[in-house]
Coordinates of C-alpha atoms in Angstrom, one line a residue:
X9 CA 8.8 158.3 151.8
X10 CA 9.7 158.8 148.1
X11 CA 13.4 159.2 147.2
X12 CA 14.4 159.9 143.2
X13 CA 17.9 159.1 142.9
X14 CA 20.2 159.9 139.5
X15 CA 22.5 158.0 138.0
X16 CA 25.2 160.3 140.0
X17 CA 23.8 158.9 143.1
X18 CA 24.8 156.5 145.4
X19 CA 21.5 153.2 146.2
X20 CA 23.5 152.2 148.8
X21 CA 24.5 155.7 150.3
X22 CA 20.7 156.7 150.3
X23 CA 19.2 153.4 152.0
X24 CA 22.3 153.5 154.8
X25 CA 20.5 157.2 155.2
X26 CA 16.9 155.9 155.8
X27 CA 15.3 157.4 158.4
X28 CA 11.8 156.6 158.9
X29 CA 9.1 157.8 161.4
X30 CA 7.8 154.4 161.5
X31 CA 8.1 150.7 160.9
X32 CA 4.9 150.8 158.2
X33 CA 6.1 153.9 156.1
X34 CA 6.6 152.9 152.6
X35 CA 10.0 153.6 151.1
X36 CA 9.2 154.3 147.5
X37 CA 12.8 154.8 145.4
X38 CA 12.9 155.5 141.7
X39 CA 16.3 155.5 139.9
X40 CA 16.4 157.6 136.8
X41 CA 17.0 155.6 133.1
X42 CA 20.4 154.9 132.7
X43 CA 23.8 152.8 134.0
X44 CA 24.0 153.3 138.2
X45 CA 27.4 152.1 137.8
X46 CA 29.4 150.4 140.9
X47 CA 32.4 148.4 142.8
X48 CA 32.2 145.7 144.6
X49 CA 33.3 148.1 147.9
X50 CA 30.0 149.8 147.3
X51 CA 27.8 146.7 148.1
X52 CA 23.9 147.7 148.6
X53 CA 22.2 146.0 151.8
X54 CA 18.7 146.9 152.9
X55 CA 17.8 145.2 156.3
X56 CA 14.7 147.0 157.3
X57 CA 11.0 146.1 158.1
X58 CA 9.4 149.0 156.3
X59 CA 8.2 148.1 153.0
X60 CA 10.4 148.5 149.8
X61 CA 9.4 149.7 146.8
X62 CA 12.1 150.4 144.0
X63 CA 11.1 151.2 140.2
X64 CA 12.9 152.8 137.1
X65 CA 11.5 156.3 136.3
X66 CA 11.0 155.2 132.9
X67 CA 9.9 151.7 133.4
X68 CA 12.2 149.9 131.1
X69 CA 14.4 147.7 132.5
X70 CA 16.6 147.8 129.4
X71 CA 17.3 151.2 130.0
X72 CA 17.7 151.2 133.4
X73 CA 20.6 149.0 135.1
X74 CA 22.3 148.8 138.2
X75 CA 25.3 147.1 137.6
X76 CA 28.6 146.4 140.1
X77 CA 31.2 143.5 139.9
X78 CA 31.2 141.4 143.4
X79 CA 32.1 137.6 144.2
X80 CA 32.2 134.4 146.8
X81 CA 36.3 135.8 146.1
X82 CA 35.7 139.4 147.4
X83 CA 33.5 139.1 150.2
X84 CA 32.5 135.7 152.0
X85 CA 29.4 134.0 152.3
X86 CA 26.2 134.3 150.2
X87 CA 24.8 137.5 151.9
X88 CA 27.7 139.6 151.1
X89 CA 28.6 139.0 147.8
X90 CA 25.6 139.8 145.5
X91 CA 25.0 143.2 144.1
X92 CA 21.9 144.2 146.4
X93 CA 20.9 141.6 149.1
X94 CA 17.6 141.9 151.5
X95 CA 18.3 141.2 154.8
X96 CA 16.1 139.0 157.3
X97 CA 14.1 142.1 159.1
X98 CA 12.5 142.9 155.8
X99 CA 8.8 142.1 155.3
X100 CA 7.5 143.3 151.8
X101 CA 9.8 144.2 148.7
X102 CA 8.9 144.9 145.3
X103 CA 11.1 145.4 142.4
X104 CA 10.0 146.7 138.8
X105 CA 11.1 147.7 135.5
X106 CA 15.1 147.6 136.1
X107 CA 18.4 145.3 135.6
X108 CA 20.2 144.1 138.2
X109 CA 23.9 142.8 136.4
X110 CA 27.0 141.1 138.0
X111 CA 29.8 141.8 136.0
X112 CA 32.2 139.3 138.0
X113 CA 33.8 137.1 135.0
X114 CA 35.1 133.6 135.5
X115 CA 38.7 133.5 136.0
X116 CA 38.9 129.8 137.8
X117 CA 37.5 126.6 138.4
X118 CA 34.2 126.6 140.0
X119 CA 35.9 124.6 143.1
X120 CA 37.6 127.5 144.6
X121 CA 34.1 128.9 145.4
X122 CA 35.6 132.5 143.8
X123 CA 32.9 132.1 141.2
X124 CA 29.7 132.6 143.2
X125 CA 28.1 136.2 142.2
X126 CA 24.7 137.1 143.1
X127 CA 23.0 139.8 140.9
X128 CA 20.6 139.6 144.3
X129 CA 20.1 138.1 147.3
X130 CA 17.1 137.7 149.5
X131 CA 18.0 137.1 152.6
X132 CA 14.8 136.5 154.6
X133 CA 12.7 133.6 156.0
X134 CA 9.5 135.4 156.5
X135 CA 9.4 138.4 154.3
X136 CA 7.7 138.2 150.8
X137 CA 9.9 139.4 147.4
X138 CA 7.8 140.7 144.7
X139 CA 9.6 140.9 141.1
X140 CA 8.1 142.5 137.8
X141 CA 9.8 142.7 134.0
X142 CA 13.0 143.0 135.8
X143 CA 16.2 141.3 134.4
X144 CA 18.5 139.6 136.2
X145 CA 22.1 138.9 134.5
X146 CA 25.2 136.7 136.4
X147 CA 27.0 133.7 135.8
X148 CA 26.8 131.7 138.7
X149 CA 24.4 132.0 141.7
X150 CA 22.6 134.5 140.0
X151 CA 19.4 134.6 142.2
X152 CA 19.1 133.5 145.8
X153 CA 16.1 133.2 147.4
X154 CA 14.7 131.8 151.1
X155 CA 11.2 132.3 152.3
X156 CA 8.8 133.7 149.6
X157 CA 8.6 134.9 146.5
X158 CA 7.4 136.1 143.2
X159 CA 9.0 136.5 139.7
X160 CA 6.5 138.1 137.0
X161 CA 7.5 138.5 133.7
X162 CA 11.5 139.0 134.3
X163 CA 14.3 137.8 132.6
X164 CA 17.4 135.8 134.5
X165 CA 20.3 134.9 133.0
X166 CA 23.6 132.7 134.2
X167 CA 25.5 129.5 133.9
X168 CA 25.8 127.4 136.8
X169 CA 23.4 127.1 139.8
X170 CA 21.7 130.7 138.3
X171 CA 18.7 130.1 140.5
X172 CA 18.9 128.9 143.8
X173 CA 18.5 129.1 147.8
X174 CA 16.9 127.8 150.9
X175 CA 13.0 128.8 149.9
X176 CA 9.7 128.0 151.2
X177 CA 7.7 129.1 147.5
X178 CA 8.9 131.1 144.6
X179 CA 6.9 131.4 141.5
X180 CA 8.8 132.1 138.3
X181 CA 5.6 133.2 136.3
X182 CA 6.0 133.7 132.8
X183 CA 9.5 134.1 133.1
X184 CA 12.4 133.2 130.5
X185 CA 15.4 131.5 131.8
X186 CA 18.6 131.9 129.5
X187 CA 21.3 129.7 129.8
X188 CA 24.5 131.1 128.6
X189 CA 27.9 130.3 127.3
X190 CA 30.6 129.5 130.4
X191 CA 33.4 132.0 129.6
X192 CA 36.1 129.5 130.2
X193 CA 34.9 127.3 127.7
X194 CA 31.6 125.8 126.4
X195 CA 32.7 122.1 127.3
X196 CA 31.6 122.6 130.9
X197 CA 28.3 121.6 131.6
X198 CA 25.4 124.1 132.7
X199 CA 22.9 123.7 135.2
X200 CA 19.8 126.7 136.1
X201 CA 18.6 125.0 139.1
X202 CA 20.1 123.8 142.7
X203 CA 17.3 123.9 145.4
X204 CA 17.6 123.5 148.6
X205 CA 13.9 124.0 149.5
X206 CA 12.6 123.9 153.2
X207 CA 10.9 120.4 154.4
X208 CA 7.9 119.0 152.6
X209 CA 6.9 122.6 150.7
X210 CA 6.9 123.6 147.0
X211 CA 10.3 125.0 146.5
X212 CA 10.9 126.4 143.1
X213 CA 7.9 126.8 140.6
X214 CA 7.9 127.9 137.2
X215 CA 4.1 128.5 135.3
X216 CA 4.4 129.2 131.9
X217 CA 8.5 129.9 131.4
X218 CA 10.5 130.1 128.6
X219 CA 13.7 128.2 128.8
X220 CA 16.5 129.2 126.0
X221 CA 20.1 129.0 126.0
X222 CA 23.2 130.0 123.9
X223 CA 24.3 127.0 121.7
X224 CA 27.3 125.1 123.4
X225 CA 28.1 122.9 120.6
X226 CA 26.6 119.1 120.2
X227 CA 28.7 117.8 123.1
X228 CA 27.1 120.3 125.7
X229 CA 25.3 119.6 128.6
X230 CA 22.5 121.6 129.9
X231 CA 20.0 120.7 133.1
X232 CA 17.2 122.3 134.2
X233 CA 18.4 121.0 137.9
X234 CA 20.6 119.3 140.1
X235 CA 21.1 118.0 143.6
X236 CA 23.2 119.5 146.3
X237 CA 23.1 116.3 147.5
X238 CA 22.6 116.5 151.5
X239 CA 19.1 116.9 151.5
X240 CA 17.3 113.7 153.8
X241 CA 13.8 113.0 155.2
X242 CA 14.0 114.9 158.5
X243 CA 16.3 117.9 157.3
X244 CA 15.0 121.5 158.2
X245 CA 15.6 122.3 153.8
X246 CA 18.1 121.1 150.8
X247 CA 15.0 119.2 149.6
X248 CA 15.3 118.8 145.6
X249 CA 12.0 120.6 144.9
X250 CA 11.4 122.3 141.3
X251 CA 8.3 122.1 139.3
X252 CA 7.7 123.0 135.8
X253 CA 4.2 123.9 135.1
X254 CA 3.4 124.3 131.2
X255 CA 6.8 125.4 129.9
X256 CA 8.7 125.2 127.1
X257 CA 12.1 124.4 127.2
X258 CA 14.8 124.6 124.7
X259 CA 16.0 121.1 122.6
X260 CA 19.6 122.5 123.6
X261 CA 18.5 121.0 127.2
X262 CA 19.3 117.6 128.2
X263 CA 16.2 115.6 127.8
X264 CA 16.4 114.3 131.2
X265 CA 16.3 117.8 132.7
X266 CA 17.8 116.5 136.1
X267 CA 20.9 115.4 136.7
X268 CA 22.5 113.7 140.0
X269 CA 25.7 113.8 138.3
X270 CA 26.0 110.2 137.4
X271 CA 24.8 109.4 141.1
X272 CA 27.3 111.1 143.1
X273 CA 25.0 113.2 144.3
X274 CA 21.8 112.0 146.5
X275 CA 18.6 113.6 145.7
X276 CA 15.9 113.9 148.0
X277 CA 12.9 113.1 147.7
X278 CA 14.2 110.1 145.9
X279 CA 11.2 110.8 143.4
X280 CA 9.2 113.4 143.0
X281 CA 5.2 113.8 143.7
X282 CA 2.9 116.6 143.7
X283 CA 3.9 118.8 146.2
X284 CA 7.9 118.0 146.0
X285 CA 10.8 116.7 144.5
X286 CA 11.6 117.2 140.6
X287 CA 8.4 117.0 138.8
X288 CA 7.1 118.4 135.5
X289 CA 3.5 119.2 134.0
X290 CA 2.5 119.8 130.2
X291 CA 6.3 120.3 129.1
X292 CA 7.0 121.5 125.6
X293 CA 9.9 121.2 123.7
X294 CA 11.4 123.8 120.9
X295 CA 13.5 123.4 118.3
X296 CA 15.7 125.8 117.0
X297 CA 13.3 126.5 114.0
X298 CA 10.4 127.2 116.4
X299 CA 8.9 124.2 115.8
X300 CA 7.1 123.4 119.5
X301 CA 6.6 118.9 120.3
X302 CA 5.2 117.7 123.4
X303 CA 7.7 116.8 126.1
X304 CA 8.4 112.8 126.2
X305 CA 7.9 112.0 130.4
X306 CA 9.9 108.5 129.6
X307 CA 13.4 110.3 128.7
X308 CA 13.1 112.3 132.0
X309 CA 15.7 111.5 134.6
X310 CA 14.8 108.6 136.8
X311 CA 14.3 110.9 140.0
X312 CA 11.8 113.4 138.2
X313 CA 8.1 112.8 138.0
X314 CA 5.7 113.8 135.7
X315 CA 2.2 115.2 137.2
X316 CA -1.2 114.6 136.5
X317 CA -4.4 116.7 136.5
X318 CA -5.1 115.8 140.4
X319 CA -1.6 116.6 140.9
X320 CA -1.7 120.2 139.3
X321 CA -4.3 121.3 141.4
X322 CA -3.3 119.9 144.8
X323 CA 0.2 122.1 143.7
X324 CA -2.1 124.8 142.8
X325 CA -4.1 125.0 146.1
X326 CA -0.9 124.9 148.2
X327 CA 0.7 127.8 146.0
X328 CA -2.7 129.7 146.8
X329 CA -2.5 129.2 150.4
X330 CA 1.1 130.4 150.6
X331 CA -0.2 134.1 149.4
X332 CA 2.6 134.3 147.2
X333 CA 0.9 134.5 143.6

């Protein structure tokens, strides 16, 4: 099934009128170049098992974005306020060559929970997400993810939290990662990363990504992660698992890349390893003139863990085995 929609047309409308003959018919949807504007009354929700395929005609993601203003303030719970969220019936999406912006700006402190704006949210243990030179832009919350998935070549944006969720794997693979300024004031500190990976598996992965961010001013703080803090041996996820594999990572970044808040908040596994926890392989860092240094393990926060060889391929194998690269 192949739908082309215009820029006059409604995503949501057209997946709430999906009809097909059977549960293995691929949906195929192109949206033509230009702004598919929308409110956040006109959230887009696709909860079928039928495989999802949705492309810009032109395949520029520049010149194709899908763009709506929804929040945590608006409608309740993670599921409901992104932009487009996948629900847990779905088994194979794919997304290519288009933006997907949450305009919601900051008007409060991050404690009245008003804040949270997915640009998407993929709501599903089992079902596998597939991303390629898309571009996601938020502030906070920007990308939620459980079960699996796969980031290729995209862009993501945000300030606080900007990728997170409750995930099995998902590879950010030659990715860049941008940082930006907090609207209310660049004194705030910034974090990309709060996982809250299942039990004992890879969480969050990144091969080969860019990290950048807007300049704060010398007093900043930027992480790469930080705890949610609940995470424990025997809990079904909230495990602290990130792995950077090869990246290079802006000198704007703290040089400890994790944070536990000045211990307030317990991270778990108490240090990382191959497989889990906050752990880093082949870092780079650059300067603002381009210049590129090797990445100094001793400065990194006392939870992370740097990786050997042995270590890189016993990650490797159990990426492999997931299917999700």
């Amino acid at each position: 099934m192949r739908i082309n929609l215009s820029t006059s047309d409604s995503l949501s409308e057209a997946i709430s009128r999906l009809n097909p003959e059977s549960e293995s018919e691929e949906i195929r949807i192109v949206l033509a170049d230009g702004k598919h504007e929308g409110v956040f009354q006109d959230r887009i929700f696709y909860d079928l098992p039928n495989p999802l395929f949705i492309e810009s005609e032109g395949g520029d993601a520049s010149k194709c974005v899908l763009s709506g203003e929804n929040c945590e303030a608006f409608h309740k719970d993670t599921e409901n306020r992104a932009i487009i969220t996948f629900g847990n019936n779905c088994t194979k999406v794919t997304l290519m060559n288009f933006t997907i912006e949450n305009l919601h700006v900051k008007t409060s402190d991050d404690a009245s929970l008003g804040n949270q704006a997915e640009a998407i949210c993929f709501d599903c243990k089992k079902g596998f997400l597939y991303c390629e030179n898309m571009v996601f832009k938020s502030r906070q919350d920007t990308i939620h993810v459980k079960g699996f998935s796969h980031f290729k070549n995209c862009f993501v944006s945000g300030d606080v939290d900007f990728i997170w969720g409750y995930c099995d794997t998902a590879i950010f693979d030659g990715c860049r990662i941008h940082t930006i300024e907090d609207n209310r004031g660049s004194d705030r500190p910034a974090y990309v990363l709060q996982s809250r990976a299942l039990n004992g598996r890879p969480g969050f992965v990144f091969i080969n990504c860019s990290f950048t961010a807007d300049n704060r001013g010398p007093n900043a703080k930027i992480y790469i992660g930080r705890s949610q803090g609940t995470g424990k041996k025997d809990s079904v996820d909230r495990w602290d698992s990130i792995a950077l594999v090869s990246c290079t990572i802006s000198d704007l970044y703290d040089s400890a890349l994790w944070t536990d808040e000045d211990g307030s908040r317990a991270v778990y596994p108490e240090k990382g390893s191959a497989l889990v926890g906050w752990r880093e392989y082949g870092t780079k860092i650059k300067d603002s003139a381009g210049n590129i240094r090797p990445y100094d393990p001793k400065k990194q926060e006392r939870h992370g863990y740097s990786m050997n060889d042995s270590d890189l391929m016993r990650l490797q194998k159990c990426i492999e085995e997931t299917k999700v690269v």
